[in-house]
Short mmCIF file of C-alpha atoms in Angstrom, two decimals:
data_model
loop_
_atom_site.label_atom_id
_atom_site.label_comp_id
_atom_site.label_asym_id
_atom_site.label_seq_id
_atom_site.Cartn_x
_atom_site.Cartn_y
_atom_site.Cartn_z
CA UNK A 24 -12.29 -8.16 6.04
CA UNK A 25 -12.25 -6.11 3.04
CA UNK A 26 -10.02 -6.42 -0.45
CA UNK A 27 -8.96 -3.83 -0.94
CA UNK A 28 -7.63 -3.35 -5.41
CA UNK A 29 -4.18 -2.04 -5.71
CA UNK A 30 -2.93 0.25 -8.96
CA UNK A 31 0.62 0.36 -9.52
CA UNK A 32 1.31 3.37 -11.92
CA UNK A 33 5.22 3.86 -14.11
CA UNK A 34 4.47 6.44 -16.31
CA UNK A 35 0.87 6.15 -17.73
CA UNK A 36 0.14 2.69 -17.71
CA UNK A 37 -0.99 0.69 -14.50
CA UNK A 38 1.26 -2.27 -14.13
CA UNK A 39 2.67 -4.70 -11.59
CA UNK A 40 6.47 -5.11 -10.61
CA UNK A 41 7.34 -8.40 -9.18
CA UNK A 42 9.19 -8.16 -5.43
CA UNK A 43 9.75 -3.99 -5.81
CA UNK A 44 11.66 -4.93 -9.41
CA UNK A 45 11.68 -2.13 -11.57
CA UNK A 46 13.04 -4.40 -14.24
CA UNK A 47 10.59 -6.92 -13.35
CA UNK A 48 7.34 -5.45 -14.92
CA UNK A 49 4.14 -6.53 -16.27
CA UNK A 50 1.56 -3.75 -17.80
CA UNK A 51 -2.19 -3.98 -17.20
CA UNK A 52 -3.55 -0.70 -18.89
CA UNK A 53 -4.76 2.13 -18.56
CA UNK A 54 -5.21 2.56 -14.38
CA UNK A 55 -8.21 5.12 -14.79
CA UNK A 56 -10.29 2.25 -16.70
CA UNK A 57 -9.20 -0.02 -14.33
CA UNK A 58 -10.18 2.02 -11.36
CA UNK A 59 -13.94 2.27 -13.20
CA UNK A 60 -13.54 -1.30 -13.20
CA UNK A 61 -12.75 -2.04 -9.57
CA UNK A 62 -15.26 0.35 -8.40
CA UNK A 63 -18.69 -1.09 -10.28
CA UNK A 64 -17.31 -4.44 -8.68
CA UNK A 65 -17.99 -2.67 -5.57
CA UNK A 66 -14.83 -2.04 -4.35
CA UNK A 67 -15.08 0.65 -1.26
CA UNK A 68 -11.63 1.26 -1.24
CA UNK A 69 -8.79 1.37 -4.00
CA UNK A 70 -4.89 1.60 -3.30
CA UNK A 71 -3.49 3.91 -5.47
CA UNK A 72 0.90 3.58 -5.70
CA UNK A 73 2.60 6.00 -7.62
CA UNK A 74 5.81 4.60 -8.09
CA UNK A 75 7.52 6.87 -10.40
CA UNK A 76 6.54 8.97 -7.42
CA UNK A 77 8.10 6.14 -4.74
CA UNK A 78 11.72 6.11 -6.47
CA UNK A 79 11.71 10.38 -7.43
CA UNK A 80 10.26 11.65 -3.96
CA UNK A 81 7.88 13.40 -6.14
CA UNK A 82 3.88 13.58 -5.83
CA UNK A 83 1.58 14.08 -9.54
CA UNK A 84 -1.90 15.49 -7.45
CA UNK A 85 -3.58 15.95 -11.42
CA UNK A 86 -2.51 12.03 -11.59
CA UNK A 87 -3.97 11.12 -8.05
CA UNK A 88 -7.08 13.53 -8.56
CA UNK A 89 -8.08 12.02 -12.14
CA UNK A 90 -7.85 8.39 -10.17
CA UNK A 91 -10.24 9.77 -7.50
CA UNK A 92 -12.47 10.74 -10.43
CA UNK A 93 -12.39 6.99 -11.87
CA UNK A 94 -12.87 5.45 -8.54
CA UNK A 95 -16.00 7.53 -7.37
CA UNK A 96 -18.14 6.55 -5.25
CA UNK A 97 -14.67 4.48 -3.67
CA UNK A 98 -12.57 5.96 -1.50
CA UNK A 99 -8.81 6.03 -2.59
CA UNK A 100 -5.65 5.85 -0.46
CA UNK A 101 -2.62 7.00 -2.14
CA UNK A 102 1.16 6.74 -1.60
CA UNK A 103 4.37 7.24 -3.53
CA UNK A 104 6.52 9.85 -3.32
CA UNK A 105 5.08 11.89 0.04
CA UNK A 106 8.64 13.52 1.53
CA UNK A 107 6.34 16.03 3.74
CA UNK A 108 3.55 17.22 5.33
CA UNK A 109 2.77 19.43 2.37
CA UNK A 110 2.87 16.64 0.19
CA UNK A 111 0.58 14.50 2.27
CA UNK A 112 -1.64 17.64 2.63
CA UNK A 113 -1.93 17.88 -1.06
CA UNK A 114 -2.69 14.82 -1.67
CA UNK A 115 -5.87 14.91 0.40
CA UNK A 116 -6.56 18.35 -1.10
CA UNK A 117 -6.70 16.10 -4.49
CA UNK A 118 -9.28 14.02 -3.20
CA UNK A 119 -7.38 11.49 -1.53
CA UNK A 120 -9.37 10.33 2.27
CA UNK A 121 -5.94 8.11 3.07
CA UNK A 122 -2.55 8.99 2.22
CA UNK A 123 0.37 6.14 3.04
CA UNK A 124 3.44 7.47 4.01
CA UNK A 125 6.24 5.55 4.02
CA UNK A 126 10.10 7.21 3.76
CA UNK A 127 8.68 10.24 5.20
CA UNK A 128 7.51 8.67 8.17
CA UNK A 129 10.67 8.10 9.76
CA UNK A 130 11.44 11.85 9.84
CA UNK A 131 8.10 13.42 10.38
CA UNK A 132 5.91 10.68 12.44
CA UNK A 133 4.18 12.58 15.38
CA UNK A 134 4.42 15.70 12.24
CA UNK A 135 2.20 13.74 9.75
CA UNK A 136 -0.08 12.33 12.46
CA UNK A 137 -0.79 16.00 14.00
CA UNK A 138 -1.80 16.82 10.07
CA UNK A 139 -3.55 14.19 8.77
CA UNK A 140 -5.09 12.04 11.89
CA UNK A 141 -7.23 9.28 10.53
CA UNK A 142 -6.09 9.92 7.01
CA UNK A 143 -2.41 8.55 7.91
CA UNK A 144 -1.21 5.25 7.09
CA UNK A 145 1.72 4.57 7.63
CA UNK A 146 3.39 1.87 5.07
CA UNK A 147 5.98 -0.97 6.64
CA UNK A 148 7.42 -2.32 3.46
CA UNK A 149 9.87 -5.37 5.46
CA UNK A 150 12.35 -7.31 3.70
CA UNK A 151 14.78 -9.45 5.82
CA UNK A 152 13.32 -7.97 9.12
CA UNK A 153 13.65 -4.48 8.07
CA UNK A 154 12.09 -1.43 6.51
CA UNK A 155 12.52 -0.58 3.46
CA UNK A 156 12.07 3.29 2.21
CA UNK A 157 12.66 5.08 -1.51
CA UNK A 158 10.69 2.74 -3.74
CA UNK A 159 11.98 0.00 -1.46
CA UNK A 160 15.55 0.56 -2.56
CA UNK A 161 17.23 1.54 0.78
CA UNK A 162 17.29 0.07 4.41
CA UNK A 163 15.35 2.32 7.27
CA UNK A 164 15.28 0.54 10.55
CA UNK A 165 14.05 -2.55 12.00
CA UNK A 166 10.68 -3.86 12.42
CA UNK A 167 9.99 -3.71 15.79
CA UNK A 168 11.63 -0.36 16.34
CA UNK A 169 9.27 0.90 13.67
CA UNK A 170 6.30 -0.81 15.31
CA UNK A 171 7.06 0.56 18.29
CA UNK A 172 7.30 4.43 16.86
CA UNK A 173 4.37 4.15 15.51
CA UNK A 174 2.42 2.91 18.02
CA UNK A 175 4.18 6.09 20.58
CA UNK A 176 3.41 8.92 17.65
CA UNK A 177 -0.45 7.61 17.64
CA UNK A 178 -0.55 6.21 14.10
CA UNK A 179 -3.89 5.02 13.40
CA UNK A 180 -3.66 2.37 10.78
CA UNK A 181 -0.51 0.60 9.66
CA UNK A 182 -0.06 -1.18 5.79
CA UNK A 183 2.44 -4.38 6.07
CA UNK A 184 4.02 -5.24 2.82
CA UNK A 185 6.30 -8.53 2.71
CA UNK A 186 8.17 -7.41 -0.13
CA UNK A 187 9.82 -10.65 -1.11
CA UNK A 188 6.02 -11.73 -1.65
CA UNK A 189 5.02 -8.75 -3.74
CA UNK A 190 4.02 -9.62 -7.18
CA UNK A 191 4.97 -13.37 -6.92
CA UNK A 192 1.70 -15.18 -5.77
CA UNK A 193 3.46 -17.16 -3.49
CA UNK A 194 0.88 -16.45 -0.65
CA UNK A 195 0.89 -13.66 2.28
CA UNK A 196 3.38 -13.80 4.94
CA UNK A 197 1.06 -14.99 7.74
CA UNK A 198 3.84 -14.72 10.51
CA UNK A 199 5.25 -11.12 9.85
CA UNK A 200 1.69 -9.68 9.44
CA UNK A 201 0.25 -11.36 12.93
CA UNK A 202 3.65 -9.85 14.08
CA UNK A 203 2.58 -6.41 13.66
CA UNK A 204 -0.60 -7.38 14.54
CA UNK A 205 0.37 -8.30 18.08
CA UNK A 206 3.06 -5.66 18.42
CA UNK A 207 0.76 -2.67 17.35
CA UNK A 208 -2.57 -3.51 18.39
CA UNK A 209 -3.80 -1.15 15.22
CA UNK A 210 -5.73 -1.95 12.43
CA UNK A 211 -3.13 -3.27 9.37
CA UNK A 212 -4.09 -3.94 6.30
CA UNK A 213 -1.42 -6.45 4.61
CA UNK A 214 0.28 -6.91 1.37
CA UNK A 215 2.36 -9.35 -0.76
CA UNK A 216 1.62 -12.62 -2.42
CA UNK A 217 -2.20 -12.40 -1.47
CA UNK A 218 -3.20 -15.27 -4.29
CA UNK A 219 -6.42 -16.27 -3.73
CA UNK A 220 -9.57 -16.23 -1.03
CA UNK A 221 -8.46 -18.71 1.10
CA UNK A 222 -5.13 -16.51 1.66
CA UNK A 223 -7.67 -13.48 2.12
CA UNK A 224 -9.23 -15.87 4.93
CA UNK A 225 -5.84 -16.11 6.72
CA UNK A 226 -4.93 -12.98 6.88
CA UNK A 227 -8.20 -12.43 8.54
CA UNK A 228 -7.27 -15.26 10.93
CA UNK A 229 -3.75 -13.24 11.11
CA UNK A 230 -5.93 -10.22 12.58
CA UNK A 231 -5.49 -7.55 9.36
CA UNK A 232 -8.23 -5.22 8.38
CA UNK A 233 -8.07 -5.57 4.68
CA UNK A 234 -6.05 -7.20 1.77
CA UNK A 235 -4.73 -5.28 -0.29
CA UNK A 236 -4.70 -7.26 -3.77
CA UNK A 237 -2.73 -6.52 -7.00
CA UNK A 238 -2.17 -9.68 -9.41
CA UNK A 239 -4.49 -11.83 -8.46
CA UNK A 240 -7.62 -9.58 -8.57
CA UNK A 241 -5.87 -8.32 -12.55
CA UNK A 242 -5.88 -11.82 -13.39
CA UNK A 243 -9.30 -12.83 -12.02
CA UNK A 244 -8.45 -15.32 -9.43
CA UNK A 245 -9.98 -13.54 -6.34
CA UNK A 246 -13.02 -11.05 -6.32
CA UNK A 247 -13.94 -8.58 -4.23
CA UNK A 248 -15.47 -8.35 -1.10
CA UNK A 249 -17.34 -5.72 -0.17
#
């Protein structure tokens, strides 16, 4: 069960919204330090999130490159902003071994997986029972349909979000990420509220891969596993 860090990045700092809230925002620095940081802690993978990217529809590659710099010898996954395969594509050609797709999936599935293969994951950001796409600002389809896509188009890896968690340290949502779980059958690694190691622990018990942690590892009350 690995931790996996998380940097959120709104212009040029690295920063945290709380439940998808651009108006809700709290800054942590600057995100190539941090992803120095994460890595020396041992960190094997970092989650990079562009979300100027997420709400645009438009990739930075120098941005996402000069992160995989920071975070050497970890492996970054990025996301934010991916509309197409040629976006995905140069993502990885910026150094990138995962890229998350998330609007884009829903348009280009079987597309992206055909491309990328074990570099896809494939981001289910649920509020309410439903998908949420563009920087989590508009509706996509529900759950299990997307579950079910995914699991036809041969996605390899699946990231669960519980938005209303995000940001809040309220704890994971244990039920909808054993939901996917059972559903999928594929590795997920899950998001939202993650507080502390005994949430880490459930999610494990939950059946996810990895955690991947924003507020709590910034704020020092979970370390990292390795």
């Amino acid at each position: 069960m690995q931790v996996i860090p998380a940097i959120d990045l709104l212009g040029r700092e690295a920063v945290r919204l709380e439940q998808g809230d651009y108006a809700r925002v709290t800054e942590y620095g600057a995100p190539t330090e941090l992803a120095a940081r994460f890595a020396a802690a041992g960190a094997r993978w970092i989650h990079i999130v562009d979300l100027d990217g997420a709400r645009a529809g438009l990739i930075r590659p120098v941005v996402v490159a000069a992160l995989v710099h920071a975070s050497a010898p970890a492996s970054v996954q990025a996301s934010g902003g991916v509309r197409s395969v040629a976006d995905a594509e140069t993502l990885v050609r910026a150094g990138a071994s995962r890229v998350v797709v998330g609007t884009a999936a829903w348009t280009l599935l079987d597309e992206l997986v055909a491309a990328l293969g074990e570099r896809l994951v494939v981001a289910l950001d649920v509020r309410d029972g439903v998908v949420r796409t563009s920087g989590w600002t508009e509706s996509a389809l529900e759950l299990d349909e997307a579950v079910a896509r995914c699991v036809a188009s041969g996605v390899p890896r699946l990231l669960c979000t519980a938005i209303d968690r995000d940001g809040t340290l309220d704890g994971p949502d244990l039920e909808l990420v054993g939901r996917v779980v059972e559903r999928s059958a594929l590795p997920v690694l899950a998001a939202g509220g993650i507080r502390s190691e005994a949430d880490v622990d459930a999610l494990e018990d939950a059946g996810a891969e990895g955690a991947v942690v924003g507020r709590a590892l910034l704020e020092g009350r979970l370390t990292l596993r390795s």
